[in-house]
Amino acid sequence: MGYDAEATRRRIFQAAADEFAAHGLAGARIERIAAAARANKQAIYLYFGNKEKLFGAVVGAKVDEVCETGALDPNDVAETVGQLFDWYQEHPELIRLLLWEALENGPGPVQGEPERRDAYRGHIRGWLEAGYAADAPDDRARVRAAQDWMFTLLGLIAWNFAVPQLCRLVLDEDDEKAALARRRAAVVETVRALAAAR
């Protein structure tokens, strides 16, 4: 049986996602990624260039995954917010990766920023094509309204997973699953009410 480069690449990618989610970019170790992936360090550098590029590739792919899995549908926003909430619950590594990226990168540009920005612009175009903010005074105001709305929706979802200790403390719930079920219902109802008011 010969060397399967694609399988090695996938193992490296998964091991890197786990390592970066746990330790961030600065704390991640190429040696641990290589060991977990059953690969050598040279393969990591060959496929991804360096640790920073690997981190950027992991974050970009996870963002792409969530964007492809559950786009926010302007015609059924409350239901799709619930589906996106479920996705985040099943994939807690994305929030951790985004938090590490923010902590370690500061206000500067992130790896793959132009492509990630373009993906979000595509979602905004979809909202505008669906007639969102049609009563805004001009196209720029419509775009800004759609951007603000999308960012608000993402925040309503993501905050539940970014600070699990606050979820537990504020909700005074010993059972994490029960707390998240309450939060999911509250987020969906909030979005439903906000969407109706718009």
XYZ file of C-alpha atoms in Angstrom:
198
model
C 0.000 0.000 0.000
C 1.488 3.334 -1.094
C 1.633 6.679 0.624
C -1.737 8.450 0.636
C -0.899 12.155 0.570
C -4.521 13.294 0.810
C -5.222 11.093 3.840
C -2.089 12.459 5.523
C -3.174 16.005 4.753
C -6.632 15.342 6.273
C -5.093 13.833 9.427
C -2.772 16.816 9.797
C -5.678 19.195 9.319
C -7.835 17.478 11.961
C -4.959 17.229 14.425
C -4.162 20.909 13.853
C -7.803 21.918 14.395
C -7.805 20.083 17.736
C -4.420 21.502 18.765
C -5.227 25.093 17.815
C -8.658 24.961 19.476
C -7.025 23.760 22.688
C -3.873 25.904 22.719
C -4.228 28.739 20.206
C -1.591 29.646 17.661
C 1.176 30.565 20.106
C 0.613 27.569 22.368
C 0.186 24.978 19.604
C 3.138 22.712 18.912
C 3.971 21.275 15.517
C 5.418 18.191 17.253
C 2.050 17.441 18.896
C 0.204 17.985 15.614
C 2.589 15.630 13.816
C 2.270 12.964 16.508
C -1.540 13.156 16.586
C -1.681 13.034 12.776
C 0.802 10.158 12.570
C 2.848 12.284 10.169
C 6.237 13.927 10.195
C 6.833 17.638 10.673
C 8.164 17.956 7.140
C 4.774 16.924 5.760
C 3.130 19.744 7.715
C 5.523 22.301 6.272
C 5.199 20.792 2.792
C 1.385 20.905 2.764
C 0.761 24.089 4.738
C 3.950 26.179 4.738
C 4.245 27.125 8.406
C 2.274 27.119 11.642
C 0.655 30.515 10.955
C -0.557 29.434 7.516
C -1.836 26.157 8.951
C -3.761 28.067 11.617
C -5.232 30.375 8.958
C -6.218 27.399 6.810
C -7.923 25.685 9.762
C -9.887 28.784 10.801
C -10.856 29.556 7.200
C -12.049 26.014 6.572
C -14.121 25.944 9.768
C -15.741 29.272 8.867
C -16.437 27.934 5.359
C -17.934 24.794 6.889
C -20.429 26.699 8.992
C -21.268 29.047 6.113
C -21.957 26.106 3.802
C -23.834 24.111 6.415
C -26.330 26.681 7.545
C -26.724 30.007 5.847
C -29.110 32.402 7.540
C -32.224 32.419 5.382
C -33.822 35.877 5.286
C -37.185 34.258 4.577
C -37.042 32.002 7.640
C -34.487 33.663 9.864
C -35.679 32.316 13.222
C -35.613 28.697 12.062
C -32.183 29.013 10.455
C -30.815 30.779 13.553
C -31.912 27.698 15.519
C -30.154 25.424 13.044
C -27.004 27.519 13.240
C -27.191 27.413 17.051
C -27.277 23.608 16.796
C -24.252 23.604 14.469
C -22.226 25.713 16.906
C -23.231 23.392 19.738
C -21.998 20.388 17.749
C -18.772 22.149 16.680
C -17.478 24.117 19.693
C -14.017 24.295 18.143
C -15.033 27.141 15.809
C -15.721 29.578 18.647
C -12.469 28.621 20.348
C -10.544 29.128 17.106
C -12.149 32.520 16.494
C -11.411 33.615 20.057
C -7.781 32.527 19.752
C -7.551 34.345 16.430
C -8.889 37.542 18.000
C -6.650 37.289 21.066
C -3.480 36.530 19.164
C -4.020 38.652 16.093
C -5.409 41.805 17.654
C -6.892 44.381 15.300
C -4.675 43.436 12.343
C -5.726 41.441 9.290
C -6.218 37.692 9.622
C -5.063 34.896 7.346
C -7.352 34.666 4.334
C -9.155 37.884 5.215
C -10.055 38.898 1.631
C -11.634 35.506 0.922
C -13.500 35.423 4.224
C -14.771 38.971 3.710
C -15.965 38.027 0.210
C -17.891 35.071 1.620
C -19.743 37.339 4.055
C -20.401 39.835 1.275
C -22.013 37.001 -0.664
C -24.358 36.305 2.247
C -25.227 39.993 2.490
C -26.001 40.076 -1.241
C -28.374 37.167 -0.695
C -30.192 39.106 2.011
C -30.457 42.180 -0.211
C -31.730 40.111 -3.146
C -34.403 38.723 -0.824
C -35.564 42.303 -0.221
C -34.016 42.939 3.188
C -34.046 46.625 4.235
C -35.891 47.609 1.083
C -37.164 50.740 2.823
C -33.633 52.081 3.475
C -32.899 55.437 1.820
C -30.192 54.114 -0.516
C -28.132 51.033 -1.415
C -25.354 51.816 1.057
C -27.864 52.074 3.899
C -29.414 48.753 2.826
C -26.011 47.056 2.851
C -25.156 48.495 6.261
C -28.520 47.416 7.682
C -28.027 43.865 6.390
C -24.463 43.724 7.741
C -25.565 44.943 11.173
C -28.440 42.465 11.263
C -26.218 39.519 10.297
C -23.563 40.461 12.856
C -26.241 40.779 15.539
C -27.631 37.339 14.700
C -24.179 35.755 14.791
C -23.523 37.407 18.155
C -26.797 36.133 19.600
C -25.720 32.623 18.688
C -21.975 32.673 19.333
C -22.007 34.326 22.767
C -23.674 31.217 24.201
C -20.599 29.163 23.310
C -17.909 31.798 23.825
C -18.565 32.143 27.555
C -20.044 28.876 28.860
C -19.274 29.880 32.445
C -21.554 32.924 32.135
C -24.260 30.759 30.624
C -24.047 28.495 33.675
C -23.810 31.338 36.207
C -26.462 33.667 34.793
C -28.968 30.947 34.031
C -28.298 29.239 37.384
C -28.585 25.890 35.642
C -26.554 22.870 36.763
C -27.328 20.958 33.586
C -25.421 22.426 30.616
C -27.754 20.757 28.088
C -30.796 22.236 29.777
C -29.143 25.655 29.832
C -28.330 25.499 26.118
C -31.839 24.302 25.313
C -33.222 27.323 27.173
C -30.798 29.611 25.368
C -31.657 28.143 21.962
C -35.351 28.729 22.563
C -34.697 32.263 23.825
C -32.470 33.131 20.857
C -34.984 31.788 18.319
C -37.872 33.679 19.975
C -35.815 36.861 20.186
C -34.918 36.665 16.507
C -38.513 35.871 15.589
C -39.703 38.962 17.490
C -36.974 41.179 16.051
C -37.637 39.961 12.519
C -41.371 40.624 12.909
C -40.658 44.117 14.188
C -38.500 44.838 11.152
